[in-house]
């Protein structure tokens, strides 16, 4: 079973007050700490679990700068066998460019399963996985919260709205965009780090993939990034617990949620 | 000179922080309040290789250095010092066994420590001998192939949870050199005559077990002596030099916690129509904590790096320990002051940081002892 996992190094933004930079095209990132994208952490864990159960080979791939290799070392330390960094150079890719570049890379590697996260914590496009699959002509499913592999098939569960799941059977090869909570990702061990430090990370230049020019043009042009306007103050409810509950339910109904 | 961590060191720092955030945060307040701990957290840390990373790979360690141990200590302490101490001290003293023990002792005791299956501790301090370690009076008298141990020890980390302790006892009372009278002896805690009582009511690091211990005719085989008989003082000093710098790293971690909590608070809390962060009285404190923390960290890195190069600088180690102890206390004080009344409450983490900080000035050599070491070396 050959599994490829696409991962991304993203700024850790929980409990951080984000500030826009002068270009108004991005947030200031100088003081931000980078971590593996939360969804990708579940994806790499899922890949390693499949490998541990059925045997196989896990390759982690990222599109980024040299500093982003730390996310690949993390994957290796968790148990991935191989890691590839696609050097992005001066490109500032949107989701369609990321998908074009990553699909050109993974196309050349044998694969039964490709895993991505549902979305990335920085730009939240939520479409990269599906775009890669479409480019490769692969069956795909997003928001996968359960994955069982047997005899060349995958039993998957897809998270729908309203707490419902949809069960499907998919014939491999296929791409799955993994949802958080599908497993409990392991911690990185010192032994894993030591093992990872001895492995070489393969570097491929994005500009050398032979992609047509239009694939390296963004299809999405960002005009301006801005902070959401501050909303009006909160409405303070009064009363005992019972009356508070009634008022809250009334407000929720008024706002259009069916209870 | 290169001030960057290696990639491996960066990965270790990140892994340690992730572990501490995942395992310590939710339980820290409870363990502090109840003076308790859950050993399954320590076992998980052991499985991940965090215990005894400075021990040789032959004994289940990672074969890394004091520098990497300092990275771990800072990262864990930056999340919670009490739980950090409870998690990392089960191997406290293993340095002595690795350096001075026989191969048989190493194979017998070290692998079970790094796997988290056994816990050890060091019994050095006595009710009447703390900083003046050479006056420790517990005795080990030879009877045939055995040693008979009598006496008492106090402030012993892991006293009630350890499987064995390395004990600093008088074996050669008649030796004219007062630094040649003691030996380090391994005492298994299930031996008859051994008793340990947990000390309650500590100001800080309350998740860590501290005990008073008594030996009443405790018999151990003579083969439990670690290293040469009469060499105990030198072995204890060897341990102090390695551990002092790790304690200093704990101080850096605490200062970082104080800084993180303060920044969060002063950006949120309003006074006179602006967040506290807008006032210079606050800004100066934030800048001071950062500056003191970074100064301490540089001393720790310098001293730890020299130890790993095999060029230990006792003066620098002592200076780093003295500085980081006072620095942690001062940073915690500034942080609490910035929190005002909130900081005085148990539910605010800064209160725990404030209480935890003081231990850095006390254990593994008080600030005063460290300064004596620095001064003696300068005035010699």
Coordinates of C-alpha atoms in Angstrom, one line a residue:
Chain A
X1 CA 0.0 0.0 0.0
X2 CA 1.6 3.2 -1.2
X3 CA 0.3 6.3 0.6
X4 CA 1.1 9.9 -0.2
X5 CA 0.2 12.6 2.3
X6 CA 0.2 16.3 1.4
X7 CA 1.1 18.5 4.4
X8 CA 1.6 22.2 5.0
X9 CA 3.4 24.3 7.5
X10 CA 1.1 27.0 8.8
X11 CA 1.3 29.8 11.3
X12 CA -0.2 28.9 14.7
X13 CA -2.9 31.5 15.2
X14 CA -4.8 30.4 18.2
X15 CA -4.8 33.0 21.0
X16 CA -2.9 35.3 18.6
X17 CA -4.1 38.8 17.7
X18 CA -3.5 38.9 14.0
X19 CA -2.4 42.2 12.5
X20 CA -2.4 43.0 8.7
X21 CA 0.9 43.9 7.1
X22 CA 1.4 47.1 5.0
X23 CA 0.5 45.5 1.7
X24 CA -3.0 44.5 3.1
X25 CA -2.5 41.3 1.2
X26 CA -1.5 39.2 4.2
X27 CA -1.1 39.2 8.0
X28 CA 2.2 40.0 9.8
X29 CA 3.9 36.7 10.3
X30 CA 7.2 37.7 11.9
X31 CA 6.2 36.8 15.4
X32 CA 4.2 33.7 14.5
X33 CA 5.2 30.2 15.3
X34 CA 4.8 27.6 12.5
X35 CA 3.2 24.2 13.1
X36 CA 1.9 21.4 11.0
X37 CA -1.6 22.2 9.7
X38 CA -4.0 20.6 12.2
X39 CA -5.9 18.6 9.5
X40 CA -2.7 17.3 8.0
X41 CA -1.6 16.1 11.4
X42 CA -4.6 13.8 11.4
X43 CA -3.9 12.8 7.8
X44 CA -0.3 11.8 8.4
X45 CA -1.3 9.9 11.5
X46 CA -4.0 8.0 9.5
X47 CA -1.5 7.1 6.8
X48 CA 1.0 5.8 9.4
X49 CA -1.8 3.8 11.1
X50 CA -2.8 2.2 7.7
X51 CA 0.9 1.4 7.1
X52 CA 1.2 -0.2 10.6
X53 CA -1.9 -2.3 10.0
X54 CA -1.5 -3.4 6.4
X55 CA 2.1 -2.6 5.6
X56 CA 3.2 -0.1 3.0
X57 CA 5.1 3.0 2.3
X58 CA 4.2 6.6 3.4
X59 CA 5.6 9.6 1.5
X60 CA 5.0 13.1 2.9
X61 CA 5.0 16.0 0.4
X62 CA 4.9 19.7 1.0
X63 CA 5.1 22.8 -1.2
X64 CA 7.2 25.4 0.6
X65 CA 10.5 26.9 1.5
X66 CA 13.5 25.3 3.2
X67 CA 12.2 26.3 6.6
X68 CA 9.0 24.4 5.9
X69 CA 11.0 21.2 5.9
X70 CA 10.4 21.0 9.7
X71 CA 6.9 19.8 8.9
X72 CA 8.4 17.0 6.8
X73 CA 10.9 16.1 9.5
X74 CA 7.9 15.9 11.8
X75 CA 6.2 13.4 9.5
X76 CA 9.3 11.3 9.2
X77 CA 9.6 11.3 13.0
X78 CA 6.0 10.1 13.3
X79 CA 6.8 7.2 11.0
X80 CA 6.7 8.3 7.4
X81 CA 9.2 6.6 5.2
X82 CA 10.1 9.4 2.7
X83 CA 9.7 13.1 2.4
X84 CA 9.6 15.5 -0.6
X85 CA 9.7 19.2 -0.5
X86 CA 8.7 21.1 -3.6
X87 CA 10.6 24.4 -3.7
X88 CA 8.1 27.1 -4.4
X89 CA 10.7 29.8 -5.2
X90 CA 9.0 33.2 -5.6
X91 CA 5.6 31.8 -6.3
X92 CA 2.8 32.8 -4.0
X93 CA 0.4 30.0 -5.0
X94 CA -3.3 29.9 -4.6
X95 CA -5.2 26.6 -4.2
X96 CA -5.3 25.9 -7.9
X97 CA -1.6 26.4 -8.3
X98 CA -0.8 24.3 -5.2
X99 CA -3.0 21.6 -6.7
X100 CA -1.3 21.8 -10.1
X101 CA 2.1 21.6 -8.6
X102 CA 1.4 18.8 -6.1
X103 CA -0.5 16.7 -8.6
X104 CA 2.5 17.0 -11.1
X105 CA 4.7 15.7 -8.3
X106 CA 2.5 12.9 -6.9
X107 CA 1.7 11.7 -10.4
X108 CA 5.3 10.4 -10.7
X109 CA 5.2 8.4 -7.4
X110 CA 3.3 5.1 -7.1
X111 CA 0.2 5.6 -5.0
X112 CA -2.8 3.7 -3.8
X113 CA -4.1 6.4 -1.5
X114 CA -3.5 10.1 -1.4
X115 CA -4.4 11.9 1.8
X116 CA -4.7 15.7 2.4
X117 CA -6.3 17.7 5.2
X118 CA -9.8 19.0 4.6
X119 CA -8.5 22.5 4.7
X120 CA -5.4 24.5 5.8
X121 CA -5.5 26.6 8.9
X122 CA -4.1 29.7 7.2
X123 CA -6.3 30.3 4.1
X124 CA -9.1 27.7 4.6
X125 CA -9.7 27.1 0.9
X126 CA -10.8 23.6 1.5
X127 CA -10.5 22.6 -2.1
X128 CA -6.8 21.6 -2.7
X129 CA -7.5 17.9 -2.1
X130 CA -10.4 17.8 -4.5
X131 CA -8.5 19.8 -7.1
X132 CA -5.5 17.4 -7.0
X133 CA -7.8 14.4 -7.4
X134 CA -9.6 16.0 -10.4
X135 CA -6.3 16.7 -12.0
X136 CA -5.2 13.1 -11.5
X137 CA -8.6 11.6 -12.5
X138 CA -8.9 10.0 -9.1
X139 CA -12.0 9.1 -7.1
X140 CA -12.1 11.4 -4.1
X141 CA -14.0 12.2 -1.0
X142 CA -13.7 15.1 1.4
X143 CA -14.3 15.5 5.2
X144 CA -13.6 11.9 5.7
X145 CA -13.9 11.0 9.4
X146 CA -13.4 7.2 9.2
X147 CA -11.2 5.1 6.8
X148 CA -10.8 1.3 6.7
X149 CA -8.8 -0.4 4.1
X150 CA -9.2 -3.9 2.9
X151 CA -8.6 -5.8 -0.3
X152 CA -8.0 -2.8 -2.5
X153 CA -11.1 -1.0 -1.2
X154 CA -11.7 1.7 1.3
X155 CA -14.7 1.8 3.6
X156 CA -15.1 5.5 4.3
X157 CA -17.4 7.7 6.4
X158 CA -18.0 11.3 5.3
X159 CA -19.1 14.0 7.8
X160 CA -22.3 15.7 6.6
X161 CA -24.1 18.6 8.3
X162 CA -26.3 18.2 11.3
X163 CA -24.3 15.4 12.8
X164 CA -24.9 12.9 10.0
X165 CA -22.4 10.6 8.4
X166 CA -22.5 9.1 4.9
X167 CA -20.9 5.6 4.5
X168 CA -19.4 4.6 1.2
X169 CA -17.1 2.1 -0.3
X170 CA -14.4 3.3 -2.7
X171 CA -12.2 1.3 -5.0
X172 CA -8.5 2.4 -4.8
X173 CA -6.6 4.4 -5.9
X174 CA -8.4 7.3 -4.4
X175 CA -7.8 10.6 -2.6
X176 CA -9.3 11.4 0.8
X177 CA -9.4 14.8 2.5
X178 CA -9.2 14.0 6.2
X179 CA -11.2 15.6 8.9
X180 CA -9.9 16.3 12.4
X181 CA -10.9 13.8 15.1
X182 CA -10.5 10.8 12.7
X183 CA -7.8 9.5 15.1
X184 CA -5.7 10.7 17.9
X185 CA -2.4 11.8 16.4
X186 CA 0.7 10.5 18.3
X187 CA 3.3 12.7 19.9
X188 CA 6.7 13.0 18.2
X189 CA 9.2 10.9 20.1
X190 CA 12.9 11.6 20.6
X191 CA 13.7 8.2 18.9
X192 CA 11.6 9.4 15.9
X193 CA 13.4 12.7 15.7
X194 CA 16.7 10.9 15.8
X195 CA 15.6 8.6 13.0
X196 CA 14.2 11.4 10.9
X197 CA 17.4 13.4 11.3
X198 CA 19.3 10.7 9.4
X199 CA 16.9 10.7 6.5
X200 CA 17.3 12.9 3.5
X201 CA 14.5 15.1 2.3
X202 CA 14.2 15.1 -1.5
X203 CA 13.8 18.6 -3.0
X204 CA 12.1 19.2 -6.3
X205 CA 11.9 22.6 -8.0
X206 CA 8.3 23.7 -8.8
X207 CA 9.6 25.6 -11.9
X208 CA 11.2 22.4 -13.2
X209 CA 8.0 20.3 -13.3
X210 CA 7.2 21.3 -16.9
X211 CA 3.8 22.8 -16.0
X212 CA 2.2 25.0 -18.6
X213 CA 2.3 28.7 -17.8
X214 CA -1.4 29.0 -17.0
X215 CA -1.1 26.4 -14.3
X216 CA 1.4 28.7 -12.5
X217 CA -0.9 31.7 -12.7
X218 CA -3.3 32.3 -9.8
X219 CA -6.9 31.9 -10.6
X220 CA -7.8 33.9 -7.6
X221 CA -6.6 37.5 -7.2
X222 CA -6.7 38.9 -3.7
X223 CA -7.5 42.6 -3.8
X224 CA -7.4 43.4 -0.1
X225 CA -7.4 41.7 3.2
X226 CA -9.2 43.5 6.1
X227 CA -10.3 42.9 9.6
X228 CA -14.1 42.2 10.0
X229 CA -15.8 45.3 11.3
X230 CA -16.5 45.3 15.0
X231 CA -20.0 44.3 15.7
X232 CA -22.4 45.9 18.2
X233 CA -22.1 45.1 21.9
X234 CA -23.6 41.9 23.3
X235 CA -27.1 41.7 24.6
X236 CA -27.1 40.8 28.3
X237 CA -29.9 38.5 29.4
X238 CA -31.4 38.7 32.9
X239 CA -33.3 36.2 34.9
X240 CA -33.0 32.7 36.5
X241 CA -31.6 29.7 34.7
X242 CA -35.1 28.6 33.4
X243 CA -36.0 31.9 32.0
X244 CA -32.5 32.4 30.5
X245 CA -32.8 29.1 28.7
X246 CA -36.2 30.2 27.3
X247 CA -34.8 33.5 26.1
X248 CA -31.8 31.8 24.5
X249 CA -34.0 29.3 22.6
X250 CA -36.2 32.2 21.4
X251 CA -33.2 34.1 20.1
X252 CA -31.8 31.0 18.3
X253 CA -35.3 30.4 16.7
X254 CA -35.5 34.1 15.6
X255 CA -32.1 33.8 14.0
X256 CA -33.5 31.0 11.8
X257 CA -32.1 27.8 13.4
X258 CA -34.6 25.1 13.5
X259 CA -34.6 23.3 16.8
Chain B
X1 CA 29.9 30.8 16.8
X2 CA 26.4 29.8 15.8
X3 CA 23.5 30.8 17.9
X4 CA 21.0 28.6 16.0
X5 CA 19.7 25.3 17.3
X6 CA 20.5 22.4 15.0
X7 CA 17.4 21.0 13.2
X8 CA 17.4 18.1 15.6
X9 CA 17.4 20.4 18.6
X10 CA 14.6 22.5 17.1
X11 CA 12.5 19.3 16.6
X12 CA 13.2 18.3 20.2
X13 CA 12.0 21.6 21.5
X14 CA 8.9 21.4 19.4
X15 CA 8.1 17.9 20.4
X16 CA 8.7 18.7 24.1
X17 CA 6.4 21.7 23.9
X18 CA 3.7 19.7 22.2
X19 CA 3.9 17.0 24.8
X20 CA 3.8 19.4 27.7
X21 CA 0.9 21.4 26.2
X22 CA -1.0 18.2 25.5
X23 CA -0.4 16.5 28.9
X24 CA 0.2 19.2 31.5
X25 CA -2.2 22.1 30.8
X26 CA -5.4 20.4 31.9
X27 CA -4.1 18.8 35.0
X28 CA -1.6 21.4 36.3
X29 CA -4.0 23.3 38.5
X30 CA -5.5 20.1 40.1
X31 CA -2.1 18.6 40.8
X32 CA -0.9 21.9 42.3
X33 CA -3.9 22.1 44.5
X34 CA -4.0 18.4 45.6
X35 CA -0.2 17.9 45.7
X36 CA -0.6 14.9 43.5
X37 CA 0.5 13.6 40.1
X38 CA -0.4 10.8 37.6
X39 CA 2.5 8.6 36.9
X40 CA 1.0 7.5 33.6
X41 CA 2.0 10.9 32.2
X42 CA 5.6 10.2 33.2
X43 CA 5.4 6.7 31.6
X44 CA 4.1 8.3 28.4
X45 CA 7.0 10.7 28.4
X46 CA 9.4 7.8 28.9
X47 CA 7.9 5.9 26.0
X48 CA 8.5 9.0 23.8
X49 CA 12.2 9.0 25.0
X50 CA 12.0 12.2 27.1
X51 CA 13.5 10.5 30.2
X52 CA 17.2 10.3 30.3
X53 CA 18.0 11.7 26.9
X54 CA 21.5 12.3 28.2
X55 CA 22.0 8.6 28.9
X56 CA 23.7 6.3 26.5
X57 CA 21.6 4.5 23.9
X58 CA 22.9 1.2 25.4
X59 CA 20.8 2.0 28.5
X60 CA 17.7 3.2 26.7
X61 CA 18.7 6.9 26.6
X62 CA 19.0 9.0 23.4
X63 CA 22.8 9.5 23.7
X64 CA 22.2 13.3 23.6
X65 CA 23.7 15.9 25.9
X66 CA 23.1 18.3 28.8
X67 CA 22.2 20.9 26.2
X68 CA 19.3 18.9 24.9
X69 CA 18.2 18.2 28.5
X70 CA 18.2 21.9 29.1
X71 CA 15.9 22.4 26.0
X72 CA 13.5 19.8 27.5
X73 CA 13.6 21.5 30.9
X74 CA 12.9 24.9 29.5
X75 CA 10.0 23.7 27.3
X76 CA 8.4 21.6 30.1
X77 CA 8.9 24.3 32.7
X78 CA 7.3 26.9 30.4
X79 CA 4.1 24.9 30.6
X80 CA 4.2 23.8 34.3
X81 CA 7.2 23.4 36.5
X82 CA 5.6 21.1 39.1
X83 CA 4.5 18.6 36.5
X84 CA 7.8 19.0 34.7
X85 CA 9.7 18.0 37.8
X86 CA 7.4 15.1 38.5
X87 CA 7.8 13.9 34.9
X88 CA 11.6 14.3 34.5
X89 CA 13.0 13.5 37.9
X90 CA 12.5 9.8 37.9
X91 CA 15.9 9.6 36.3
X92 CA 17.4 12.2 38.7
X93 CA 20.8 10.9 39.8
X94 CA 21.2 8.4 36.9
X95 CA 24.0 10.6 35.8
X96 CA 26.1 9.3 38.7
X97 CA 25.3 5.7 37.9
X98 CA 26.3 6.1 34.3
X99 CA 29.5 8.0 35.1
X100 CA 30.8 6.0 38.1
X101 CA 28.8 2.8 38.2
X102 CA 29.9 -0.7 37.2
X103 CA 28.6 -2.1 33.9
X104 CA 26.5 -4.5 36.0
X105 CA 24.9 -1.6 37.9
X106 CA 24.3 0.4 34.7
X107 CA 22.5 -2.5 33.0
X108 CA 20.6 -3.3 36.2
X109 CA 19.3 0.1 37.0
X110 CA 19.3 2.4 34.0
X111 CA 17.1 0.7 31.3
X112 CA 14.2 0.5 33.7
X113 CA 14.5 4.2 34.3
X114 CA 14.5 5.3 30.7
X115 CA 11.5 2.9 30.0
X116 CA 9.6 4.5 32.9
X117 CA 9.3 1.2 34.8
X118 CA 11.3 2.4 37.7
X119 CA 11.7 5.7 39.5
X120 CA 14.9 6.9 41.4
X121 CA 15.9 9.8 43.5
X122 CA 18.9 11.2 45.3
X123 CA 19.1 11.3 49.1
X124 CA 21.7 13.9 49.9
X125 CA 20.4 16.6 52.2
X126 CA 19.9 16.0 55.9
X127 CA 18.1 18.0 58.6
X128 CA 21.5 19.3 59.7
X129 CA 23.4 19.3 56.4
X130 CA 22.1 21.0 53.4
X131 CA 24.4 23.5 51.7
X132 CA 27.2 22.0 53.9
X133 CA 26.9 18.6 52.3
X134 CA 30.2 17.4 53.7
X135 CA 28.8 17.3 57.2
X136 CA 26.0 14.8 56.3
X137 CA 25.9 12.3 59.1
X138 CA 23.9 9.3 57.9
X139 CA 26.2 6.3 58.2
X140 CA 26.8 3.0 56.3
X141 CA 28.8 0.6 58.4
X142 CA 30.3 -2.5 56.9
X143 CA 29.3 -5.9 58.2
X144 CA 30.7 -8.7 56.1
X145 CA 29.5 -8.3 52.5
X146 CA 26.8 -5.8 53.6
X147 CA 26.4 -2.2 54.6
X148 CA 24.1 -1.3 57.5
X149 CA 22.7 2.2 57.0
X150 CA 21.3 4.5 59.7
X151 CA 20.3 8.2 59.7
X152 CA 17.8 10.5 58.1
X153 CA 17.4 12.6 55.0
X154 CA 15.1 15.5 54.1
X155 CA 13.6 17.3 51.1
X156 CA 14.2 14.1 49.0
X157 CA 12.5 14.4 45.6
X158 CA 10.6 11.2 44.8
X159 CA 11.2 9.9 48.3
X160 CA 7.8 8.1 48.5
X161 CA 7.5 7.1 44.9
X162 CA 11.1 5.9 44.1
X163 CA 12.0 2.3 43.7
X164 CA 15.6 3.1 44.7
X165 CA 17.6 6.1 45.9
X166 CA 21.2 6.9 45.6
X167 CA 22.2 7.9 49.2
X168 CA 25.0 10.0 50.4
X169 CA 26.3 8.3 53.5
X170 CA 29.5 8.3 55.7
X171 CA 31.5 5.1 55.1
X172 CA 35.0 6.4 56.1
X173 CA 34.5 8.6 59.2
X174 CA 38.2 8.5 60.1
X175 CA 39.5 9.8 56.8
X176 CA 41.3 13.1 57.5
X177 CA 39.9 14.7 54.4
X178 CA 36.3 15.7 55.0
X179 CA 35.6 15.3 51.3
X180 CA 36.7 11.7 51.4
X181 CA 34.4 10.3 54.1
X182 CA 31.3 9.7 52.2
X183 CA 30.1 7.2 49.5
X184 CA 27.1 7.0 47.2
X185 CA 25.1 3.9 47.9
X186 CA 22.0 2.6 46.1
X187 CA 19.2 1.8 48.5
X188 CA 16.2 -0.1 47.3
X189 CA 13.1 1.4 49.0
X190 CA 11.5 -1.9 49.8
X191 CA 14.3 -2.9 52.1
X192 CA 13.4 -3.4 55.8
X193 CA 14.1 -0.3 57.9
X194 CA 13.5 2.2 55.1
X195 CA 10.8 4.7 55.7
X196 CA 9.6 7.7 53.7
X197 CA 7.0 10.3 54.6
X198 CA 5.7 12.8 52.1
X199 CA 6.2 16.4 53.1
X200 CA 3.1 18.4 52.4
X201 CA 2.4 22.2 52.2
X202 CA 5.2 23.2 49.7
X203 CA 4.9 26.7 48.3
X204 CA 5.4 25.5 44.8
X205 CA 6.2 22.6 42.5
X206 CA 3.5 20.8 44.4
X207 CA 3.0 18.1 41.8
X208 CA 6.5 16.9 42.7
X209 CA 6.9 14.4 45.5
X210 CA 9.2 15.6 48.3
X211 CA 9.8 13.4 51.4
X212 CA 11.7 12.9 54.6
X213 CA 13.4 9.6 54.9
X214 CA 14.8 7.5 57.7
X215 CA 17.1 4.5 57.6
X216 CA 16.9 2.2 60.6
X217 CA 19.5 -0.6 60.2
X218 CA 18.8 -0.8 56.4
X219 CA 21.0 -3.6 55.0
X220 CA 22.3 -3.4 51.4
X221 CA 25.0 -5.5 49.7
X222 CA 28.4 -3.7 49.5
X223 CA 28.1 -4.0 45.7
X224 CA 25.5 -1.2 46.0
X225 CA 28.3 1.3 46.4
X226 CA 28.4 3.4 43.2
X227 CA 32.0 4.3 42.2
X228 CA 34.9 4.2 44.6
X229 CA 34.3 4.1 48.4
X230 CA 35.0 7.5 49.9
X231 CA 34.5 9.3 46.6
X232 CA 30.9 10.2 47.3
X233 CA 31.5 14.0 47.7
X234 CA 33.1 14.2 44.3
X235 CA 30.3 12.2 42.7
X236 CA 27.7 14.5 44.2
X237 CA 29.5 17.5 42.9
X238 CA 29.6 15.9 39.4
X239 CA 25.9 15.5 39.6
X240 CA 25.3 19.1 40.8
X241 CA 27.2 20.5 37.9
X242 CA 25.0 18.8 35.4
X243 CA 21.8 19.4 37.3
X244 CA 22.4 23.0 38.2
X245 CA 22.4 24.0 34.6
X246 CA 19.1 22.1 34.0
X247 CA 17.6 23.9 37.0
X248 CA 18.7 27.2 35.5
X249 CA 16.9 26.2 32.3
X250 CA 13.8 25.7 34.4
X251 CA 14.1 29.3 35.5
X252 CA 14.2 30.4 31.8
X253 CA 11.1 28.3 31.2
X254 CA 9.3 30.0 34.1
X255 CA 10.3 33.4 32.9
X256 CA 8.9 32.6 29.5
X257 CA 5.6 31.4 31.1
X258 CA 5.5 34.7 33.0
X259 CA 6.1 36.7 29.8
X260 CA 3.5 34.8 27.8
X261 CA 0.9 35.2 30.6
X262 CA 1.7 38.9 31.0
X263 CA 1.5 39.7 27.3
X264 CA -1.9 38.0 27.1
X265 CA -3.2 39.8 30.1
X266 CA -2.0 43.4 29.4
X267 CA -3.4 43.3 25.9
X268 CA -6.8 42.4 27.2
X269 CA -7.2 44.3 30.5
X270 CA -8.4 47.9 30.1
X271 CA -7.5 50.8 32.4
X272 CA -8.2 54.5 31.9
X273 CA -9.7 53.7 28.5
X274 CA -6.8 51.8 27.0
X275 CA -5.3 48.3 27.4
X276 CA -2.6 48.0 30.0
X277 CA -0.2 47.4 27.2
X278 CA -0.5 51.0 26.1
X279 CA 1.2 52.2 29.3
X280 CA 5.0 52.5 29.5
X281 CA 5.0 51.3 33.2
X282 CA 3.8 48.0 31.8
X283 CA 5.9 48.1 28.6
X284 CA 9.1 48.4 30.6
X285 CA 8.2 45.4 32.7
X286 CA 7.5 43.4 29.5
X287 CA 10.8 44.4 28.1
X288 CA 12.6 43.6 31.3
X289 CA 11.2 40.1 31.6
X290 CA 12.2 39.4 28.0
X291 CA 15.7 40.8 28.5
X292 CA 16.3 38.9 31.8
X293 CA 14.9 35.7 30.3
X294 CA 17.1 36.0 27.2
X295 CA 20.2 36.8 29.3
X296 CA 19.6 33.8 31.5
X297 CA 19.0 31.6 28.4
X298 CA 22.3 32.6 26.9
X299 CA 24.1 31.7 30.1
X300 CA 22.4 28.4 30.2
X301 CA 23.2 27.6 26.5
X302 CA 26.8 28.7 27.0
X303 CA 27.4 26.6 30.1
X304 CA 25.5 23.6 28.8
X305 CA 27.4 23.6 25.5
X306 CA 30.7 23.7 27.4
X307 CA 29.7 20.7 29.5
X308 CA 28.8 18.7 26.3
X309 CA 32.2 19.8 24.8
X310 CA 33.8 18.2 27.9
X311 CA 35.0 21.6 29.1
X312 CA 32.8 22.2 32.1
X313 CA 33.1 25.6 33.6
X314 CA 32.0 25.4 37.2
X315 CA 32.0 29.1 37.7
X316 CA 29.7 29.7 34.7
X317 CA 27.3 26.9 35.8
X318 CA 27.1 28.4 39.3
X319 CA 26.7 31.9 37.9
X320 CA 23.9 30.8 35.5
X321 CA 22.1 29.0 38.3
X322 CA 22.3 32.0 40.6
X323 CA 21.2 34.4 37.9
X324 CA 18.4 32.3 36.6
X325 CA 17.0 31.7 40.1
X326 CA 16.9 35.4 40.9
X327 CA 15.8 36.2 37.4
X328 CA 12.8 33.7 37.5
X329 CA 11.7 35.1 40.9
X330 CA 11.9 38.7 39.6
X331 CA 10.1 37.9 36.3
X332 CA 7.3 36.1 38.2
X333 CA 7.0 39.0 40.5
X334 CA 6.7 41.5 37.7
X335 CA 4.2 39.3 35.9
X336 CA 2.0 39.0 39.0
X337 CA 2.2 42.8 39.6
X338 CA 1.0 43.4 36.0
X339 CA -2.0 41.1 36.7
X340 CA -2.9 43.0 39.8
X341 CA -5.7 41.5 41.9
X342 CA -6.2 38.7 39.3
X343 CA -2.7 37.5 39.8
X344 CA -3.4 37.0 43.5
X345 CA -6.0 34.4 42.7
X346 CA -5.3 30.7 42.4
X347 CA -7.3 30.4 39.1
X348 CA -4.8 32.6 37.4
X349 CA -1.7 30.7 36.2
X350 CA 0.6 33.6 37.1
X351 CA 0.0 32.8 40.8
X352 CA 1.4 29.3 40.3
X353 CA 4.4 30.6 38.3
X354 CA 5.1 33.1 41.2
X355 CA 5.0 30.3 43.8
X356 CA 7.0 27.8 41.7
X357 CA 9.8 30.3 40.9
X358 CA 11.3 30.4 44.4
X359 CA 12.5 26.8 44.3
X360 CA 14.9 27.7 41.5
X361 CA 16.8 29.7 44.1
X362 CA 16.8 26.9 46.6
X363 CA 17.3 23.4 45.2
X364 CA 20.5 22.0 43.7
X365 CA 22.4 24.7 45.6
X366 CA 21.0 28.0 46.9
X367 CA 21.7 31.3 45.2
X368 CA 24.1 32.0 48.0
X369 CA 26.1 28.8 47.6
X370 CA 26.3 29.5 43.8
X371 CA 27.6 33.0 44.5
X372 CA 30.3 31.6 46.9
X373 CA 31.4 29.3 44.1
X374 CA 31.6 32.2 41.6
X375 CA 33.4 34.4 44.1
X376 CA 35.9 31.8 45.2
X377 CA 36.9 31.0 41.7
X378 CA 37.4 34.7 40.9
X379 CA 39.3 35.5 44.1
X380 CA 41.5 32.3 44.1

